[in-house]
Amino acid sequence: MNDGYQELVDEISALLGVPATLEDRDFGLIAFGAHDSEDDAAMDPVRTRSILTRKSTPAVRAWFEAFGIARATDPVRIPAAPDAGVFRGRICLPVRHRGHVLGYVWLLDDSDPGPAASRLAAAMEVTGRIGDLLADELRTGADPARELRAVLSAGPGGQRDMALAALRTALGPSAEGLHVVVCVAPWPDEEPGTRAVPGTAALCALPYGAADGGGDAALALLVRLRSADALAPVLAAVDRLRESAGPGTVAGTGAPRRGPAELPAAWREAVAAARACEAQPRFGPVAQWTAIGPYRLLTALPAAPDPVVLPLLAPAHGELAHTAEVFLDHAGQAGRTASALGIHRQTLYYRLARIEQLTGLDLDDGEDRLLLHMTLKATAIRAAPGAVGRPAR
């Protein structure tokens, strides 16, 4: 441990007259001030556990983060919460560097009104020096792949805020520039070098397929752009990368964005574009979120098919499901549909009647046709790796 941390924690303890504890943004213990009280009741189980095990429990962490400490710029007073194991109130001093939280200084304090504002302000100045030390260490050990994976997989809240701060540190001055997120899937275990796609700032493997994280892996790439209309070289390089992964591999991109704050949304867009490309190869070889039209909505539909349409999706009715989709793709025009399917009109009419019998839908009703069309298209998207199988056709 850097001795500078202990000196700064002791300085805060002396300023405020209470023992201070320093933890990193993941609630890992860095340094702590001496507790010289003879009153055993003054000790706090959370502080004791942090010192002995060098970490806090998930319940304690959730309680503290619920007070917005990852976004706070001033001291935050947090009350006791016995149910979470927090038996004493405390004050949190967020440790920030260039606007990003890197850690927390904790002060046990149940008093009212607590330390004077002038002393807290002086303590916050000390946390700024702690932030400088933490930033220097983060830059030394920064891993863009690890931080990108954390940003794209973390849920909303404090953990994502901290992951974003780490990614900004890892990317350096270019972090706030223009980027595009790319999804290539399925992807084998071995990750390519960042030179495979010029301008790649970071890449990592993530789950692709089932909602529970099962199924195949996908390759996520964060690629720098000179401008939003300079995508052509990136798309060409991604296409070559896609081909190198083997048959059946698809790729998609999200809309370009500045800075890392919206990267999780950009990743969802890139995955949706890749899935749309699986269902409709015409969007390829690299599907762009901005160009997949109604599939931007279809990829966001619930995982389970509409129960009315479900009987039509049984494997035994694959031919009927295909007929329904072609009929709706051709705006319900019988002549064009029969020609596309290579069948007689009477055969088409028979199949359409069977579709209505199975689903209870009226194919002369616009809303019924919309429901059927959306469900069939969404089902094709869900037939991606790890998802529900595509109906037989």
PDB file of C-alpha atoms in Angstrom, residues 96-380:
ATOM      1  CA  ARG A  96     -13.122  12.050  -6.868  1.00  0.00           C
ATOM      2  CA  HIS A  97     -10.664  12.832  -9.624  1.00  0.00           C
ATOM      3  CA  ARG A  98     -11.652  14.978 -12.604  1.00  0.00           C
ATOM      4  CA  GLY A  99     -15.322  14.445 -11.833  1.00  0.00           C
ATOM      5  CA  HIS A 100     -15.217  10.655 -11.386  1.00  0.00           C
ATOM      6  CA  VAL A 101     -15.562   8.806  -8.085  1.00  0.00           C
ATOM      7  CA  LEU A 102     -12.565   6.609  -7.270  1.00  0.00           C
ATOM      8  CA  GLY A 103     -13.225   5.766  -3.627  1.00  0.00           C
ATOM      9  CA  TYR A 104     -14.808   6.757  -0.321  1.00  0.00           C
ATOM     10  CA  VAL A 105     -13.651   8.021   3.071  1.00  0.00           C
ATOM     11  CA  TRP A 106     -15.952   6.818   5.863  1.00  0.00           C
ATOM     12  CA  LEU A 107     -16.442   8.558   9.216  1.00  0.00           C
ATOM     13  CA  LEU A 108     -18.382   7.041  12.107  1.00  0.00           C
ATOM     14  CA  ASP A 109     -20.646   9.859  13.280  1.00  0.00           C
ATOM     15  CA  ASP A 110     -24.040   9.789  14.995  1.00  0.00           C
ATOM     16  CA  SER A 111     -23.774  13.297  16.401  1.00  0.00           C
ATOM     17  CA  ASP A 112     -26.125  16.146  15.586  1.00  0.00           C
ATOM     18  CA  PRO A 113     -25.290  18.448  13.846  1.00  0.00           C
ATOM     19  CA  GLY A 114     -21.970  16.629  13.321  1.00  0.00           C
ATOM     20  CA  PRO A 115     -18.618  18.137  12.249  1.00  0.00           C
ATOM     21  CA  ALA A 116     -18.583  21.813  11.340  1.00  0.00           C
ATOM     22  CA  ALA A 117     -18.949  22.679   7.665  1.00  0.00           C
ATOM     23  CA  SER A 118     -15.502  24.307   7.621  1.00  0.00           C
ATOM     24  CA  ARG A 119     -13.857  21.118   8.884  1.00  0.00           C
ATOM     25  CA  LEU A 120     -15.747  18.980   6.381  1.00  0.00           C
ATOM     26  CA  ALA A 121     -14.627  21.326   3.595  1.00  0.00           C
ATOM     27  CA  ALA A 122     -11.021  20.935   4.749  1.00  0.00           C
ATOM     28  CA  ALA A 123     -11.448  17.154   4.796  1.00  0.00           C
ATOM     29  CA  MET A 124     -12.840  17.237   1.243  1.00  0.00           C
ATOM     30  CA  GLU A 125      -9.678  19.040   0.128  1.00  0.00           C
ATOM     31  CA  VAL A 126      -7.690  16.108   1.508  1.00  0.00           C
ATOM     32  CA  THR A 127      -9.876  13.639  -0.410  1.00  0.00           C
ATOM     33  CA  GLY A 128      -8.859  15.495  -3.583  1.00  0.00           C
ATOM     34  CA  ARG A 129      -5.224  14.590  -2.874  1.00  0.00           C
ATOM     35  CA  ILE A 130      -6.306  10.979  -2.248  1.00  0.00           C
ATOM     36  CA  GLY A 131      -8.067  11.047  -5.620  1.00  0.00           C
ATOM     37  CA  ASP A 132      -4.848  12.110  -7.330  1.00  0.00           C
ATOM     38  CA  LEU A 133      -3.011   9.138  -5.826  1.00  0.00           C
ATOM     39  CA  LEU A 134      -5.768   6.676  -6.795  1.00  0.00           C
ATOM     40  CA  ALA A 135      -5.888   8.025 -10.367  1.00  0.00           C
ATOM     41  CA  ASP A 136      -2.141   7.552 -10.750  1.00  0.00           C
ATOM     42  CA  GLU A 137      -2.422   3.920  -9.623  1.00  0.00           C
ATOM     43  CA  LEU A 138      -5.422   3.274 -11.877  1.00  0.00           C
ATOM     44  CA  ARG A 139      -3.594   4.622 -14.913  1.00  0.00           C
ATOM     45  CA  THR A 140      -0.683   2.302 -14.159  1.00  0.00           C
ATOM     46  CA  GLY A 141      -2.881  -0.804 -13.885  1.00  0.00           C
ATOM     47  CA  ALA A 142      -5.596   0.140 -16.398  1.00  0.00           C
ATOM     48  CA  ASP A 143      -6.974  -2.697 -18.538  1.00  0.00           C
ATOM     49  CA  PRO A 144      -9.329  -1.398 -21.278  1.00  0.00           C
ATOM     50  CA  ALA A 145     -10.755  -4.868 -22.000  1.00  0.00           C
ATOM     51  CA  ARG A 146     -11.617  -5.487 -18.361  1.00  0.00           C
ATOM     52  CA  GLU A 147     -13.161  -2.056 -17.928  1.00  0.00           C
ATOM     53  CA  LEU A 148     -15.199  -2.310 -21.159  1.00  0.00           C
ATOM     54  CA  ARG A 149     -16.560  -5.681 -20.067  1.00  0.00           C
ATOM     55  CA  ALA A 150     -17.520  -4.207 -16.691  1.00  0.00           C
ATOM     56  CA  VAL A 151     -19.327  -1.252 -18.295  1.00  0.00           C
ATOM     57  CA  LEU A 152     -21.306  -3.408 -20.734  1.00  0.00           C
ATOM     58  CA  SER A 153     -22.294  -6.054 -18.191  1.00  0.00           C
ATOM     59  CA  ALA A 154     -22.919  -3.980 -15.037  1.00  0.00           C
ATOM     60  CA  GLY A 155     -26.461  -3.108 -14.041  1.00  0.00           C
ATOM     61  CA  PRO A 156     -27.497   0.522 -13.613  1.00  0.00           C
ATOM     62  CA  GLY A 157     -26.423   2.289 -10.453  1.00  0.00           C
ATOM     63  CA  GLY A 158     -23.240   2.679  -8.483  1.00  0.00           C
ATOM     64  CA  GLN A 159     -21.375  -0.270  -9.988  1.00  0.00           C
ATOM     65  CA  ARG A 160     -21.874   1.021 -13.521  1.00  0.00           C
ATOM     66  CA  ASP A 161     -20.817   4.523 -12.481  1.00  0.00           C
ATOM     67  CA  MET A 162     -17.597   3.134 -11.082  1.00  0.00           C
ATOM     68  CA  ALA A 163     -16.994   0.974 -14.149  1.00  0.00           C
ATOM     69  CA  LEU A 164     -17.460   4.027 -16.371  1.00  0.00           C
ATOM     70  CA  ALA A 165     -14.932   5.966 -14.318  1.00  0.00           C
ATOM     71  CA  ALA A 166     -12.431   3.122 -14.672  1.00  0.00           C
ATOM     72  CA  LEU A 167     -12.980   2.931 -18.438  1.00  0.00           C
ATOM     73  CA  ARG A 168     -12.437   6.674 -18.772  1.00  0.00           C
ATOM     74  CA  THR A 169      -9.160   6.275 -16.915  1.00  0.00           C
ATOM     75  CA  ALA A 170      -8.124   3.334 -19.097  1.00  0.00           C
ATOM     76  CA  LEU A 171      -8.926   5.149 -22.368  1.00  0.00           C
ATOM     77  CA  GLY A 172      -7.212   8.369 -21.334  1.00  0.00           C
ATOM     78  CA  PRO A 173      -7.776  11.632 -23.247  1.00  0.00           C
ATOM     79  CA  SER A 174      -9.695   9.902 -26.064  1.00  0.00           C
ATOM     80  CA  ALA A 175     -12.422   8.665 -23.692  1.00  0.00           C
ATOM     81  CA  GLU A 176     -14.813  11.526 -24.464  1.00  0.00           C
ATOM     82  CA  GLY A 177     -14.346  11.257 -28.229  1.00  0.00           C
ATOM     83  CA  LEU A 178     -16.672   9.719 -30.826  1.00  0.00           C
ATOM     84  CA  HIS A 179     -16.954   5.907 -30.760  1.00  0.00           C
ATOM     85  CA  VAL A 180     -19.049   3.144 -32.275  1.00  0.00           C
ATOM     86  CA  VAL A 181     -19.794  -0.171 -30.531  1.00  0.00           C
ATOM     87  CA  VAL A 182     -19.667  -3.340 -32.643  1.00  0.00           C
ATOM     88  CA  CYS A 183     -21.036  -6.828 -31.930  1.00  0.00           C
ATOM     89  CA  VAL A 184     -19.634  -9.855 -33.816  1.00  0.00           C
ATOM     90  CA  ALA A 185     -21.351 -13.156 -32.976  1.00  0.00           C
ATOM     91  CA  PRO A 186     -21.009 -15.966 -32.392  1.00  0.00           C
ATOM     92  CA  TRP A 187     -17.326 -15.597 -31.588  1.00  0.00           C
ATOM     93  CA  PRO A 188     -14.749 -18.302 -30.722  1.00  0.00           C
ATOM     94  CA  ASP A 189     -12.864 -18.174 -27.439  1.00  0.00           C
ATOM     95  CA  GLU A 190      -9.709 -16.498 -28.732  1.00  0.00           C
ATOM     96  CA  GLU A 191      -9.923 -12.710 -28.917  1.00  0.00           C
ATOM     97  CA  PRO A 192      -8.261 -10.927 -31.858  1.00  0.00           C
ATOM     98  CA  GLY A 193      -5.771  -8.115 -31.487  1.00  0.00           C
ATOM     99  CA  THR A 194      -7.031  -4.559 -31.435  1.00  0.00           C
ATOM    100  CA  ARG A 195      -5.417  -3.994 -34.841  1.00  0.00           C
ATOM    101  CA  ALA A 196      -7.963  -6.299 -36.499  1.00  0.00           C
ATOM    102  CA  VAL A 197     -10.246  -3.252 -36.771  1.00  0.00           C
ATOM    103  CA  PRO A 198      -8.280   0.022 -37.038  1.00  0.00           C
ATOM    104  CA  GLY A 199      -9.164   2.484 -34.306  1.00  0.00           C
ATOM    105  CA  THR A 200     -10.201  -0.175 -31.784  1.00  0.00           C
ATOM    106  CA  ALA A 201      -9.848   1.289 -28.293  1.00  0.00           C
ATOM    107  CA  ALA A 202     -10.942  -1.859 -26.420  1.00  0.00           C
ATOM    108  CA  LEU A 203     -12.515  -5.247 -27.048  1.00  0.00           C
ATOM    109  CA  CYS A 204     -13.831  -8.097 -24.936  1.00  0.00           C
ATOM    110  CA  ALA A 205     -15.979 -11.231 -25.094  1.00  0.00           C
ATOM    111  CA  LEU A 206     -19.502 -11.186 -23.644  1.00  0.00           C
ATOM    112  CA  PRO A 207     -22.427 -13.656 -23.502  1.00  0.00           C
ATOM    113  CA  TYR A 208     -24.647 -13.692 -26.572  1.00  0.00           C
ATOM    114  CA  GLY A 209     -27.847 -15.674 -26.730  1.00  0.00           C
ATOM    115  CA  ALA A 210     -30.054 -16.660 -23.835  1.00  0.00           C
ATOM    116  CA  ALA A 211     -31.182 -13.962 -21.436  1.00  0.00           C
ATOM    117  CA  ASP A 212     -29.538 -15.814 -18.543  1.00  0.00           C
ATOM    118  CA  GLY A 213     -26.107 -15.371 -20.106  1.00  0.00           C
ATOM    119  CA  GLY A 214     -25.964 -18.843 -21.660  1.00  0.00           C
ATOM    120  CA  GLY A 215     -25.396 -19.658 -25.295  1.00  0.00           C
ATOM    121  CA  ASP A 216     -22.528 -18.459 -27.438  1.00  0.00           C
ATOM    122  CA  ALA A 217     -20.114 -15.615 -26.884  1.00  0.00           C
ATOM    123  CA  ALA A 218     -20.003 -12.352 -28.788  1.00  0.00           C
ATOM    124  CA  LEU A 219     -17.080 -10.050 -29.422  1.00  0.00           C
ATOM    125  CA  ALA A 220     -17.670  -6.443 -28.351  1.00  0.00           C
ATOM    126  CA  LEU A 221     -15.467  -3.780 -29.922  1.00  0.00           C
ATOM    127  CA  LEU A 222     -15.219  -0.105 -29.008  1.00  0.00           C
ATOM    128  CA  VAL A 223     -13.904   1.681 -32.110  1.00  0.00           C
ATOM    129  CA  ARG A 224     -12.838   5.324 -32.335  1.00  0.00           C
ATOM    130  CA  LEU A 225     -14.305   7.425 -35.148  1.00  0.00           C
ATOM    131  CA  ARG A 226     -13.049  10.627 -36.720  1.00  0.00           C
ATOM    132  CA  SER A 227     -16.634  11.593 -37.557  1.00  0.00           C
ATOM    133  CA  ALA A 228     -20.084   9.991 -37.587  1.00  0.00           C
ATOM    134  CA  ASP A 229     -20.010   9.685 -41.396  1.00  0.00           C
ATOM    135  CA  ALA A 230     -16.615   7.933 -41.432  1.00  0.00           C
ATOM    136  CA  LEU A 231     -18.036   4.452 -40.785  1.00  0.00           C
ATOM    137  CA  ALA A 232     -17.189   2.860 -44.147  1.00  0.00           C
ATOM    138  CA  PRO A 233     -13.596   1.786 -43.268  1.00  0.00           C
ATOM    139  CA  VAL A 234     -14.784   0.414 -39.936  1.00  0.00           C
ATOM    140  CA  LEU A 235     -17.602  -1.590 -41.548  1.00  0.00           C
ATOM    141  CA  ALA A 236     -15.191  -3.051 -44.104  1.00  0.00           C
ATOM    142  CA  ALA A 237     -12.730  -4.111 -41.399  1.00  0.00           C
ATOM    143  CA  VAL A 238     -15.528  -5.588 -39.251  1.00  0.00           C
ATOM    144  CA  ASP A 239     -16.757  -7.562 -42.262  1.00  0.00           C
ATOM    145  CA  ARG A 240     -13.295  -9.089 -42.703  1.00  0.00           C
ATOM    146  CA  LEU A 241     -13.221  -9.927 -38.996  1.00  0.00           C
ATOM    147  CA  ARG A 242     -16.691 -11.487 -39.278  1.00  0.00           C
ATOM    148  CA  GLU A 243     -15.588 -13.684 -42.174  1.00  0.00           C
ATOM    149  CA  SER A 244     -12.515 -14.835 -40.246  1.00  0.00           C
ATOM    150  CA  ALA A 245     -14.781 -16.144 -37.459  1.00  0.00           C
ATOM    151  CA  GLY A 246     -16.408 -18.647 -39.818  1.00  0.00           C
ATOM    152  CA  PRO A 247     -19.791 -19.341 -41.452  1.00  0.00           C
ATOM    153  CA  GLY A 248     -22.890 -18.150 -39.670  1.00  0.00           C
ATOM    154  CA  THR A 249     -21.169 -15.218 -37.978  1.00  0.00           C
ATOM    155  CA  VAL A 250     -23.042 -11.907 -38.066  1.00  0.00           C
ATOM    156  CA  ALA A 251     -22.137  -8.386 -37.029  1.00  0.00           C
ATOM    157  CA  GLY A 252     -23.977  -5.251 -35.987  1.00  0.00           C
ATOM    158  CA  THR A 253     -23.171  -1.718 -34.869  1.00  0.00           C
ATOM    159  CA  GLY A 254     -24.906   0.711 -32.555  1.00  0.00           C
ATOM    160  CA  ALA A 255     -25.356   4.401 -33.305  1.00  0.00           C
ATOM    161  CA  PRO A 256     -22.116   6.425 -32.852  1.00  0.00           C
ATOM    162  CA  ARG A 257     -21.817   8.203 -29.507  1.00  0.00           C
ATOM    163  CA  ARG A 258     -19.486  10.567 -27.691  1.00  0.00           C
ATOM    164  CA  GLY A 259     -18.028   9.476 -24.381  1.00  0.00           C
ATOM    165  CA  PRO A 260     -18.619   6.205 -22.545  1.00  0.00           C
ATOM    166  CA  ALA A 261     -21.781   7.114 -20.609  1.00  0.00           C
ATOM    167  CA  GLU A 262     -24.152   5.600 -23.220  1.00  0.00           C
ATOM    168  CA  LEU A 263     -22.041   2.576 -24.129  1.00  0.00           C
ATOM    169  CA  PRO A 264     -24.473   0.062 -22.530  1.00  0.00           C
ATOM    170  CA  ALA A 265     -27.274   1.404 -24.768  1.00  0.00           C
ATOM    171  CA  ALA A 266     -24.940   1.329 -27.785  1.00  0.00           C
ATOM    172  CA  TRP A 267     -24.083  -2.314 -27.020  1.00  0.00           C
ATOM    173  CA  ARG A 268     -27.773  -3.257 -26.851  1.00  0.00           C
ATOM    174  CA  GLU A 269     -28.225  -1.600 -30.247  1.00  0.00           C
ATOM    175  CA  ALA A 270     -25.246  -3.485 -31.721  1.00  0.00           C
ATOM    176  CA  VAL A 271     -26.593  -6.825 -30.428  1.00  0.00           C
ATOM    177  CA  ALA A 272     -30.050  -6.004 -31.804  1.00  0.00           C
ATOM    178  CA  ALA A 273     -28.560  -5.144 -35.205  1.00  0.00           C
ATOM    179  CA  ALA A 274     -26.627  -8.434 -35.254  1.00  0.00           C
ATOM    180  CA  ARG A 275     -29.807 -10.361 -34.417  1.00  0.00           C
ATOM    181  CA  ALA A 276     -31.692  -8.529 -37.140  1.00  0.00           C
ATOM    182  CA  CYS A 277     -28.957  -9.578 -39.570  1.00  0.00           C
ATOM    183  CA  GLU A 278     -29.474 -13.210 -38.544  1.00  0.00           C
ATOM    184  CA  ALA A 279     -33.179 -12.940 -39.275  1.00  0.00           C
ATOM    185  CA  GLN A 280     -32.745 -10.827 -42.435  1.00  0.00           C
ATOM    186  CA  PRO A 281     -29.350 -11.291 -44.146  1.00  0.00           C
ATOM    187  CA  ARG A 282     -30.220  -8.334 -46.414  1.00  0.00           C
ATOM    188  CA  PHE A 283     -29.147  -6.076 -43.544  1.00  0.00           C
ATOM    189  CA  GLY A 284     -25.610  -7.491 -43.757  1.00  0.00           C
ATOM    190  CA  PRO A 285     -22.806  -8.060 -44.000  1.00  0.00           C
ATOM    191  CA  VAL A 286     -22.604  -5.636 -41.056  1.00  0.00           C
ATOM    192  CA  ALA A 287     -26.032  -4.445 -39.909  1.00  0.00           C
ATOM    193  CA  GLN A 288     -26.297  -0.894 -38.597  1.00  0.00           C
ATOM    194  CA  TRP A 289     -28.827  -0.028 -35.899  1.00  0.00           C
ATOM    195  CA  THR A 290     -29.814   3.078 -37.803  1.00  0.00           C
ATOM    196  CA  ALA A 291     -30.663   1.034 -40.920  1.00  0.00           C
ATOM    197  CA  ILE A 292     -32.716  -1.920 -39.603  1.00  0.00           C
ATOM    198  CA  GLY A 293     -36.039  -0.037 -39.585  1.00  0.00           C
ATOM    199  CA  PRO A 294     -38.868  -1.847 -37.750  1.00  0.00           C
ATOM    200  CA  TYR A 295     -36.381  -4.356 -36.322  1.00  0.00           C
ATOM    201  CA  ARG A 296     -35.351  -1.634 -33.870  1.00  0.00           C
ATOM    202  CA  LEU A 297     -38.752  -2.245 -32.254  1.00  0.00           C
ATOM    203  CA  LEU A 298     -38.975  -5.973 -32.932  1.00  0.00           C
ATOM    204  CA  THR A 299     -35.717  -6.727 -31.104  1.00  0.00           C
ATOM    205  CA  ALA A 300     -37.163  -5.103 -27.972  1.00  0.00           C
ATOM    206  CA  LEU A 301     -40.307  -7.254 -27.848  1.00  0.00           C
ATOM    207  CA  PRO A 302     -40.834  -9.731 -24.957  1.00  0.00           C
ATOM    208  CA  ALA A 303     -39.075 -13.067 -25.244  1.00  0.00           C
ATOM    209  CA  ALA A 304     -42.268 -15.160 -25.268  1.00  0.00           C
ATOM    210  CA  PRO A 305     -44.378 -15.184 -28.471  1.00  0.00           C
ATOM    211  CA  ASP A 306     -47.928 -13.851 -28.263  1.00  0.00           C
ATOM    212  CA  PRO A 307     -50.116 -16.732 -26.989  1.00  0.00           C
ATOM    213  CA  VAL A 308     -52.636 -16.261 -29.813  1.00  0.00           C
ATOM    214  CA  VAL A 309     -49.953 -16.953 -32.417  1.00  0.00           C
ATOM    215  CA  LEU A 310     -48.227 -19.715 -30.443  1.00  0.00           C
ATOM    216  CA  PRO A 311     -50.157 -22.641 -32.044  1.00  0.00           C
ATOM    217  CA  LEU A 312     -48.933 -21.516 -35.470  1.00  0.00           C
ATOM    218  CA  LEU A 313     -45.314 -21.703 -34.288  1.00  0.00           C
ATOM    219  CA  ALA A 314     -45.417 -25.429 -33.567  1.00  0.00           C
ATOM    220  CA  PRO A 315     -42.960 -27.401 -35.755  1.00  0.00           C
ATOM    221  CA  ALA A 316     -45.861 -29.240 -37.407  1.00  0.00           C
ATOM    222  CA  HIS A 317     -47.148 -25.930 -38.810  1.00  0.00           C
ATOM    223  CA  GLY A 318     -43.869 -24.550 -40.117  1.00  0.00           C
ATOM    224  CA  GLU A 319     -45.184 -24.341 -43.689  1.00  0.00           C
ATOM    225  CA  LEU A 320     -48.228 -22.379 -42.550  1.00  0.00           C
ATOM    226  CA  ALA A 321     -46.077 -19.977 -40.500  1.00  0.00           C
ATOM    227  CA  HIS A 322     -43.880 -19.355 -43.524  1.00  0.00           C
ATOM    228  CA  THR A 323     -46.961 -18.795 -45.707  1.00  0.00           C
ATOM    229  CA  ALA A 324     -48.334 -16.263 -43.213  1.00  0.00           C
ATOM    230  CA  GLU A 325     -45.060 -14.328 -43.133  1.00  0.00           C
ATOM    231  CA  VAL A 326     -44.740 -14.216 -46.924  1.00  0.00           C
ATOM    232  CA  PHE A 327     -48.395 -13.177 -47.252  1.00  0.00           C
ATOM    233  CA  LEU A 328     -47.890 -10.299 -44.796  1.00  0.00           C
ATOM    234  CA  ASP A 329     -44.538  -9.334 -46.358  1.00  0.00           C
ATOM    235  CA  HIS A 330     -46.430  -8.874 -49.628  1.00  0.00           C
ATOM    236  CA  ALA A 331     -49.061  -6.608 -48.030  1.00  0.00           C
ATOM    237  CA  GLY A 332     -51.721  -9.317 -48.152  1.00  0.00           C
ATOM    238  CA  GLN A 333     -51.753  -9.470 -51.958  1.00  0.00           C
ATOM    239  CA  ALA A 334     -52.753 -13.014 -52.888  1.00  0.00           C
ATOM    240  CA  GLY A 335     -51.318 -12.996 -56.417  1.00  0.00           C
ATOM    241  CA  ARG A 336     -47.856 -11.832 -55.377  1.00  0.00           C
ATOM    242  CA  THR A 337     -47.840 -14.196 -52.393  1.00  0.00           C
ATOM    243  CA  ALA A 338     -48.797 -17.259 -54.461  1.00  0.00           C
ATOM    244  CA  SER A 339     -46.119 -16.381 -57.007  1.00  0.00           C
ATOM    245  CA  ALA A 340     -43.450 -15.942 -54.299  1.00  0.00           C
ATOM    246  CA  LEU A 341     -44.369 -19.295 -52.753  1.00  0.00           C
ATOM    247  CA  GLY A 342     -44.743 -21.072 -56.090  1.00  0.00           C
ATOM    248  CA  ILE A 343     -48.231 -22.347 -55.274  1.00  0.00           C
ATOM    249  CA  HIS A 344     -51.735 -22.018 -56.755  1.00  0.00           C
ATOM    250  CA  ARG A 345     -54.019 -19.306 -55.390  1.00  0.00           C
ATOM    251  CA  GLN A 346     -56.511 -21.881 -54.141  1.00  0.00           C
ATOM    252  CA  THR A 347     -53.747 -23.560 -52.174  1.00  0.00           C
ATOM    253  CA  LEU A 348     -52.889 -20.180 -50.671  1.00  0.00           C
ATOM    254  CA  TYR A 349     -56.506 -19.525 -49.713  1.00  0.00           C
ATOM    255  CA  TYR A 350     -56.703 -22.942 -48.030  1.00  0.00           C
ATOM    256  CA  ARG A 351     -53.553 -22.215 -46.012  1.00  0.00           C
ATOM    257  CA  LEU A 352     -54.778 -18.763 -44.967  1.00  0.00           C
ATOM    258  CA  ALA A 353     -58.034 -20.301 -43.739  1.00  0.00           C
ATOM    259  CA  ARG A 354     -56.050 -22.823 -41.674  1.00  0.00           C
ATOM    260  CA  ILE A 355     -53.962 -19.987 -40.208  1.00  0.00           C
ATOM    261  CA  GLU A 356     -57.115 -18.186 -39.111  1.00  0.00           C
ATOM    262  CA  GLN A 357     -58.480 -21.410 -37.576  1.00  0.00           C
ATOM    263  CA  LEU A 358     -55.258 -22.021 -35.602  1.00  0.00           C
ATOM    264  CA  THR A 359     -54.887 -18.479 -34.290  1.00  0.00           C
ATOM    265  CA  GLY A 360     -58.411 -17.110 -34.211  1.00  0.00           C
ATOM    266  CA  LEU A 361     -57.132 -14.043 -36.051  1.00  0.00           C
ATOM    267  CA  ASP A 362     -58.937 -12.339 -38.901  1.00  0.00           C
ATOM    268  CA  LEU A 363     -56.476 -11.718 -41.751  1.00  0.00           C
ATOM    269  CA  ASP A 364     -58.804  -9.047 -43.126  1.00  0.00           C
ATOM    270  CA  ASP A 365     -58.337  -7.047 -39.893  1.00  0.00           C
ATOM    271  CA  GLY A 366     -55.382  -4.652 -39.864  1.00  0.00           C
ATOM    272  CA  GLU A 367     -54.573  -5.015 -36.165  1.00  0.00           C
ATOM    273  CA  ASP A 368     -54.760  -8.816 -36.309  1.00  0.00           C
ATOM    274  CA  ARG A 369     -52.392  -8.789 -39.261  1.00  0.00           C
ATOM    275  CA  LEU A 370     -50.035  -6.446 -37.404  1.00  0.00           C
ATOM    276  CA  LEU A 371     -49.966  -8.733 -34.361  1.00  0.00           C
ATOM    277  CA  LEU A 372     -49.272 -11.802 -36.497  1.00  0.00           C
ATOM    278  CA  HIS A 373     -46.585 -10.066 -38.555  1.00  0.00           C
ATOM    279  CA  MET A 374     -44.755  -8.694 -35.512  1.00  0.00           C
ATOM    280  CA  THR A 375     -44.834 -12.041 -33.729  1.00  0.00           C
ATOM    281  CA  LEU A 376     -43.472 -13.936 -36.740  1.00  0.00           C
ATOM    282  CA  LYS A 377     -40.649 -11.423 -37.254  1.00  0.00           C
ATOM    283  CA  ALA A 378     -39.783 -11.342 -33.554  1.00  0.00           C
ATOM    284  CA  THR A 379     -39.713 -15.144 -33.469  1.00  0.00           C
ATOM    285  CA  ALA A 380     -37.161 -15.152 -36.281  1.00  0.00           C
TER     286      ALA A 380
END
